Structure formats: C-alpha cells, structure tokens
Amino acid sequence: MSDRLADRRRAVASATAEAGAAALLVTDPRNIAYLTGFRGSGGAVLVEDDGEAVLCTDSRYELQVVEQAPDVGHVISREYVAGVLGRRRGPADAPLAVEADAMTLSAASALRRVLADLGAADAPLVETSGVVERVRRTKDSVEIGLIERACRVVDDAWTHVLAHGVLAPGRSEREVAADLEHAMRRAGSDGVAFETIVASGPNGAFPHHVPGDRRLAPGDLVVVDFGATVSGYASDCTRTVAFAGAADRLLDAYEVVSRAHRAGVSAVREGLACGELDGVSRGIISDAGFGEHFGHSLGHGVGLDVHEAPAVSTRSASTLSDGDVITIEPGIYLPGLGGIRIEDTVAVTGGSGRSLTTTSTALTVL
C-alpha cells in the first residue's frame, strides 16, 4: 500500500510542477485519503516536488494517523495549514499550489496570514483545479476491488428488499429508503454513498426526488437510486419496479430505457469517446420518441466520490481508458405520470466494460 500511495504522490508532484508550483497544499478530505490513506475528517497535506509529504491533523486522530498514514510525516495541531507549511523543506516563498475548488475565501485569507508569519507574505499562490482528481480517475486493481465490494453490498441489499416485501403498496417512500439503507449496512456498507432516492408514481418524473410521505400505490412505477461505501469507495445503482396496473406508456418507456441501458453497457470499451457512448443510449431513446424526456447525461465516474471524472455526456471531451469506473444510467421522465431509470456501475478493464452491479434489470412487477 505504501508504494501505491508514494506513486500517487509522485504523480501529483509532477502535475504540480507542470502547473508552475513547487508544492501542493491539499485540503480536500478525499484527496488527503487518496494520497496518504488517512480518512479522518480534519487535516491538511503538503506534497513536495519529489512526492514526499507531511500531514497535519489534530489530537483526535493522533493514533489513527499513525496507523493509516505511516509513510508520511505527521504534525499534531489544530492549525492544519500552519502545521504542514512549517515543515516545508523548500523555500517558504517558492510558488505554492492550492486546491482552488476546495478553498474558501476565509481559508485563503488564513493561508496568507500563515505565509506572512513564515516570512513569505509574497509567495505566489497557484490556483489549481483537478490536479489530484485527474490522478484519481484511473483506478488500480485494489480500488476496483473496493468498488466491486461496494457494488456487492447494493446487490445484496436490493435482493433483500425484493425478497422481504420492503416495496409494497401503502408503505411510504421514506420508510422504503430507511429499510434499504439498513439493509446496506447489514450487507457491509460503511455508509450511504449519497442520499437514497425512492420516487414513486408521479414523483418518478423528478430524477433527484427526495423520499417523502407519499405512499406507494397500485399502478406506480418506483425509481430507487442507492449506493454504498466500502473503505471510502462508492457504488451507484438504480432499479425501477412496477406495481400491477401500471400505465402502458410507462411500460413502453421501461422497455426503451432497458434497451438503451443494455446498449450502453455493451458499448463500453477502452478508447471510446464519452460523448459517443452517451449517444449510443440517447439515440435509442430519441428514436423511440422520448428524447425530450431524457435530460441528464448518461453517466459519470465513480470512486472516492460518487460523481467524479470522467463525465459521460454529450459535452464530454474525455475518452474511456482502462481503470475508468463509470455509471450507465439512461432514463425517461414523464411529468405527471412517472419515470424510469436503470443504472449500473461499470469498470473498464482489459479493454472492455464489466458491470460491477449484477442484479437483474428486467422489469419486476410486484
């Protein structure tokens, strides 16, 4: 593990040098975990130009940091930024890169005060975006294994939900979401990867509906979007089920989404443009007359974040490569009637795609 982390830091150091800085101040918690193994809620890391790093966290994590991040320097202090910059080996006034997307204005002001205290008030700050995230995009076999474990959790939880009547007329969306999250915990999840979506009946027309008090009813389609985390890595899965008596238009739309989903998963391969992949599924939905009812992108990357690079959309300039883990999630949303979405988490390995979520996507009528 230490060698893998060191390789990551060296890659980040190289990217930082290309951005014109001598070191990178890392404050995003997921990036800290990726570079050091430390998964506490507070801290900062300084990555120097040779990939060496120092991590500062507070006394709550004094034992944890030694266990999780043994191959980097440690500082125990509540002043995270001051702690790591005080251990900087290079000149204090050399260009310092910061994660602009993770730094608030107040944090930037505090950083300037720290630099002034170190006699480096005029040190150039280089605003960077996505330096660590671009390295994170390509998952190694261990990372894919963790994502696959998180996918196995959602598979097990979904199987439990279908077998034990969790989805039944009269139950509220909120109750279903709570039971599904409990099932994921029992199956080995460290927590939810995002807020669980249970959207029944007309609520299914809202892609990111928040589960409420509406009770499931005969004739509903129910969209269930859920994910688990294992050792920090996420999974993402959506299944749509029907209750007897669903409208023909909804059942027709389900068949279209199912074809679009299968075609999208089958098309995944190394070297394919993400925009072209989006078009594979979108074309099927458009040709069936539902194009205006599929507004979101086909998918996104999955890893430490449930939404990360690459974007699988018409606007994406990315091309799939080995080590990418993405979602394929076409949908149709019919205002006032309901919605359908089918989603799997798919890894690009050995040049082709492999679905890590494996429960059936055939329409289940309850």
XYZ file of C-alpha atoms in Angstrom:
366
model
C 0.000 0.000 0.000
C 2.807 2.440 0.852
C 4.337 2.024 -2.603
C 0.970 2.726 -4.257
C 0.490 5.864 -2.182
C 4.022 7.038 -2.948
C 3.390 6.549 -6.667
C 0.255 8.654 -6.397
C 2.105 11.454 -4.621
C 4.889 11.433 -7.214
C 2.302 11.693 -9.990
C 0.665 14.618 -8.205
C 4.046 16.282 -7.637
C 4.767 16.025 -11.363
C 1.400 17.580 -12.221
C 2.009 20.312 -9.658
C 5.350 21.170 -11.263
C 3.614 21.385 -14.651
C 1.240 23.918 -13.087
C 4.231 26.067 -12.102
C 4.386 25.362 -8.382
C 6.969 23.750 -6.107
C 4.479 22.101 -3.733
C 0.758 21.419 -3.424
C -1.338 22.159 -0.350
C -4.087 19.524 -0.204
C -7.161 20.280 1.891
C -9.897 18.187 0.262
C -10.530 15.239 2.651
C -10.942 12.664 -0.120
C -7.729 13.776 -1.790
C -5.942 13.549 1.552
C -7.199 9.971 1.916
C -6.157 9.128 -1.638
C -2.607 10.414 -1.156
C -1.919 9.232 2.388
C -4.501 6.642 3.439
C -5.692 8.886 6.293
C -9.502 9.064 6.480
C -10.064 11.484 9.351
C -12.408 14.436 8.984
C -9.826 17.172 9.552
C -6.356 17.818 8.244
C -4.079 19.126 5.511
C -1.256 17.630 3.466
C 1.710 19.257 1.760
C 3.106 17.343 -1.215
C 6.634 18.479 -2.116
C 8.250 18.435 -5.551
C 9.744 14.954 -5.027
C 6.478 13.418 -3.795
C 7.432 13.487 -0.127
C 4.571 14.667 2.079
C 3.701 15.858 5.548
C 0.231 15.558 7.067
C -1.195 17.649 9.889
C -4.259 16.665 11.885
C -5.420 17.246 15.443
C -5.181 15.169 18.584
C -8.457 13.308 17.918
C -6.599 11.346 15.253
C -3.176 11.016 16.871
C -3.363 7.203 16.897
C -5.363 6.876 13.689
C -2.917 8.858 11.576
C -0.002 6.638 12.615
C -1.978 3.544 11.668
C -3.445 4.794 8.390
C -0.628 7.008 7.066
C 2.664 5.557 8.320
C 4.828 6.647 5.369
C 4.331 10.424 5.578
C 5.453 12.969 8.148
C 2.976 13.812 10.912
C 2.210 17.034 12.768
C -0.431 17.110 15.514
C -2.017 20.547 15.696
C -5.384 22.206 15.183
C -3.642 24.675 12.871
C -3.537 22.328 9.906
C -2.105 24.661 7.268
C 0.462 26.198 9.585
C 1.438 22.708 10.693
C 2.318 21.462 7.212
C 3.843 24.701 5.900
C 6.027 24.886 8.978
C 7.580 21.589 7.857
C 8.107 22.652 4.243
C 11.579 21.648 3.054
C 11.777 24.028 0.109
C 11.957 27.827 0.274
C 8.945 29.281 2.092
C 8.434 31.859 -0.664
C 8.502 29.354 -3.559
C 5.263 29.082 -5.599
C 2.639 27.112 -3.683
C -0.264 25.381 -5.423
C -3.647 25.242 -3.706
C -6.838 23.333 -4.487
C -8.954 26.269 -5.600
C -12.156 24.221 -5.682
C -11.720 23.172 -2.047
C -10.547 26.503 -0.599
C -12.956 29.108 0.752
C -12.170 32.820 0.842
C -11.706 32.656 4.611
C -9.290 29.738 4.228
C -7.348 31.684 1.605
C -7.065 34.654 3.978
C -5.873 32.357 6.745
C -3.282 30.871 4.392
C -1.938 34.333 3.613
C -1.591 35.018 7.331
C 0.341 31.778 7.817
C 2.681 32.641 4.946
C 3.249 36.099 6.412
C 4.122 34.558 9.778
C 6.660 32.382 7.946
C 8.218 35.430 6.267
C 6.743 34.523 2.897
C 3.929 37.054 2.523
C 4.682 37.492 -1.172
C 4.865 33.793 -2.021
C 2.990 33.178 -5.286
C -0.170 31.100 -4.908
C -1.029 28.942 -7.913
C -4.730 28.132 -8.115
C -5.194 24.601 -9.436
C -8.260 22.529 -10.226
C -8.379 18.764 -10.527
C -4.666 18.021 -10.034
C -5.298 15.114 -7.661
C -8.631 14.221 -9.233
C -7.021 13.581 -12.615
C -4.646 11.092 -10.998
C -7.567 9.572 -9.095
C -9.529 8.906 -12.273
C -7.556 5.753 -13.180
C -8.334 3.084 -10.605
C -5.882 0.289 -9.851
C -6.972 -3.282 -9.171
C -7.272 -2.680 -5.419
C -9.552 0.311 -5.947
C -11.712 -1.564 -8.437
C -11.921 -4.390 -5.919
C -13.219 -1.998 -3.244
C -15.786 -0.511 -5.635
C -16.842 -4.033 -6.552
C -17.325 -4.822 -2.864
C -19.484 -1.702 -2.544
C -21.470 -2.924 -5.562
C -21.882 -6.328 -3.955
C -23.391 -4.562 -0.939
C -26.069 -2.854 -3.045
C -26.755 -6.110 -4.887
C -27.268 -7.934 -1.595
C -29.426 -5.143 -0.189
C -31.611 -4.983 -3.300
C -32.093 -8.749 -3.253
C -33.192 -8.458 0.385
C -35.608 -5.625 -0.403
C -37.336 -7.625 -3.149
C -37.487 -10.813 -1.080
C -38.906 -9.270 2.088
C -41.723 -7.028 0.870
C -39.985 -3.739 1.550
C -41.535 -2.336 -1.630
C -45.275 -2.708 -1.098
C -48.399 -0.578 -1.595
C -49.148 1.509 1.469
C -45.530 1.968 2.537
C -44.077 5.460 2.308
C -41.064 6.417 0.207
C -39.327 7.440 3.403
C -39.901 4.036 5.008
C -38.580 2.207 1.951
C -35.441 4.369 1.878
C -34.776 3.725 5.578
C -35.183 -0.033 5.199
C -32.928 -0.122 2.135
C -30.205 1.839 3.925
C -30.465 -0.529 6.882
C -30.128 -3.486 4.502
C -26.977 -1.930 3.017
C -25.496 -1.520 6.488
C -26.230 -5.142 7.302
C -24.637 -6.167 3.994
C -21.364 -4.430 4.870
C -21.672 -0.780 3.890
C -19.715 1.817 5.845
C -22.465 4.302 4.964
C -24.542 5.590 2.076
C -22.683 6.989 -0.926
C -25.407 9.641 -1.364
C -28.931 10.338 -0.193
C -31.091 7.393 -1.233
C -33.771 8.191 -3.812
C -37.158 6.485 -3.687
C -39.512 8.138 -6.174
C -42.964 6.597 -6.576
C -45.684 7.288 -9.094
C -45.551 10.841 -10.486
C -42.576 11.608 -8.244
C -40.516 9.379 -10.547
C -40.532 12.194 -13.092
C -38.087 14.065 -10.821
C -34.616 12.478 -11.316
C -33.398 13.581 -7.860
C -36.614 13.313 -5.880
C -36.228 13.339 -2.086
C -38.173 10.489 -0.430
C -41.229 11.813 1.372
C -44.508 10.691 2.866
C -46.190 9.647 -0.382
C -47.335 6.056 -0.077
C -46.661 3.543 -2.815
C -49.835 2.648 -4.711
C -51.066 0.124 -7.282
C -50.115 1.182 -10.802
C -46.964 3.014 -9.646
C -43.524 2.699 -11.093
C -40.962 3.228 -8.323
C -37.451 4.503 -9.075
C -34.882 3.504 -6.435
C -31.371 5.023 -6.694
C -28.934 3.949 -3.981
C -25.253 3.459 -3.252
C -22.931 2.135 -0.570
C -19.380 2.894 0.532
C -16.648 0.419 1.428
C -13.320 1.752 2.723
C -14.211 5.134 1.234
C -15.122 3.868 -2.249
C -18.641 4.237 -3.617
C -21.116 2.279 -5.697
C -24.134 3.619 -7.586
C -27.157 1.639 -8.744
C -30.721 2.390 -9.843
C -33.561 -0.053 -10.309
C -37.180 0.675 -11.273
C -40.008 -1.650 -10.313
C -43.690 -1.629 -11.205
C -46.880 -2.433 -9.351
C -49.635 -4.209 -11.232
C -51.795 -1.873 -13.289
C -49.029 0.483 -14.455
C -49.925 2.611 -17.496
C -48.961 1.237 -20.888
C -46.976 4.377 -21.683
C -44.793 3.775 -18.641
C -44.299 0.122 -19.533
C -43.373 1.103 -23.092
C -40.898 3.654 -21.731
C -39.366 1.000 -19.470
C -38.696 -1.238 -22.454
C -36.966 1.658 -24.256
C -34.798 2.511 -21.243
C -33.905 -1.160 -20.852
C -32.703 -1.347 -24.454
C -30.765 1.906 -24.053
C -29.150 0.634 -20.874
C -28.108 -2.711 -22.365
C -26.681 -0.995 -25.441
C -24.743 1.483 -23.312
C -23.202 -1.191 -21.078
C -22.311 -3.331 -24.108
C -20.637 -0.379 -25.854
C -18.192 0.412 -23.035
C -14.621 -0.110 -24.196
C -11.201 1.468 -23.952
C -10.710 4.273 -26.483
C -14.402 5.116 -26.916
C -15.242 8.816 -26.680
C -17.546 9.505 -23.736
C -19.734 11.671 -25.947
C -20.110 8.796 -28.390
C -21.053 6.431 -25.561
C -23.727 8.880 -24.404
C -25.031 8.941 -27.958
C -25.432 5.147 -28.101
C -28.131 5.160 -25.411
C -29.531 8.603 -26.156
C -30.100 7.666 -29.778
C -32.277 4.696 -28.810
C -34.390 6.865 -26.516
C -34.703 9.625 -29.125
C -35.599 7.206 -31.922
C -38.417 5.853 -29.741
C -39.875 9.350 -29.387
C -38.815 10.006 -25.790
C -35.751 12.194 -26.462
C -37.152 15.301 -24.771
C -37.729 13.265 -21.617
C -34.065 12.271 -21.108
C -32.332 15.441 -19.966
C -29.350 14.339 -17.891
C -26.069 12.793 -19.030
C -25.711 9.049 -19.493
C -23.250 8.665 -16.638
C -20.267 9.741 -14.594
C -17.157 8.410 -12.950
C -17.320 6.664 -9.572
C -14.603 6.291 -6.954
C -13.946 8.069 -3.685
C -16.662 10.460 -4.870
C -19.864 9.128 -6.326
C -19.575 11.765 -9.055
C -16.098 12.210 -10.492
C -14.248 12.076 -13.819
C -14.930 11.122 -16.495
C -18.272 12.670 -17.390
C -20.229 10.517 -19.835
C -22.182 13.208 -21.638
C -22.598 14.903 -24.992
C -20.375 17.725 -23.715
C -17.530 15.491 -22.539
C -14.137 15.685 -24.224
C -12.922 12.548 -22.415
C -12.147 9.145 -23.891
C -12.539 5.939 -21.877
C -9.369 4.244 -20.713
C -8.526 1.173 -18.669
C -9.072 1.884 -14.995
C -12.116 4.109 -15.505
C -15.186 3.225 -13.459
C -18.384 4.826 -14.720
C -22.146 4.591 -14.489
C -24.537 3.864 -17.332
C -27.904 5.330 -16.319
C -30.367 6.215 -19.082
C -33.797 7.417 -18.027
C -37.164 8.663 -19.219
C -39.159 11.107 -17.092
C -42.807 11.800 -17.930
C -44.257 14.753 -15.970
C -47.395 13.888 -14.037
C -47.075 10.192 -14.848
C -43.781 8.795 -13.594
C -40.237 7.895 -14.517
C -37.788 5.113 -15.268
C -34.044 4.907 -14.700
C -31.795 1.850 -14.874
C -28.198 2.225 -13.702
C -25.166 0.017 -13.291
C -21.614 0.762 -12.171
C -19.236 -0.427 -14.906
C -15.434 -0.851 -14.828
C -13.240 -0.526 -17.917
C -10.763 -3.378 -17.576
C -8.852 -5.368 -20.169
C -10.089 -3.008 -22.846
C -13.806 -3.631 -22.323
C -16.562 -2.948 -19.823
C -17.589 -5.145 -16.910
C -20.672 -4.392 -14.855
C -19.906 -4.425 -11.135
C -23.582 -4.252 -10.147
C -25.186 -7.517 -11.136
C -28.843 -7.708 -10.041
C -31.357 -8.186 -12.830
C -32.535 -5.136 -14.770
C -35.590 -6.913 -16.197
C -38.827 -5.247 -15.121
C -40.008 -6.576 -11.775
C -43.805 -6.363 -11.319
C -44.795 -6.567 -7.666
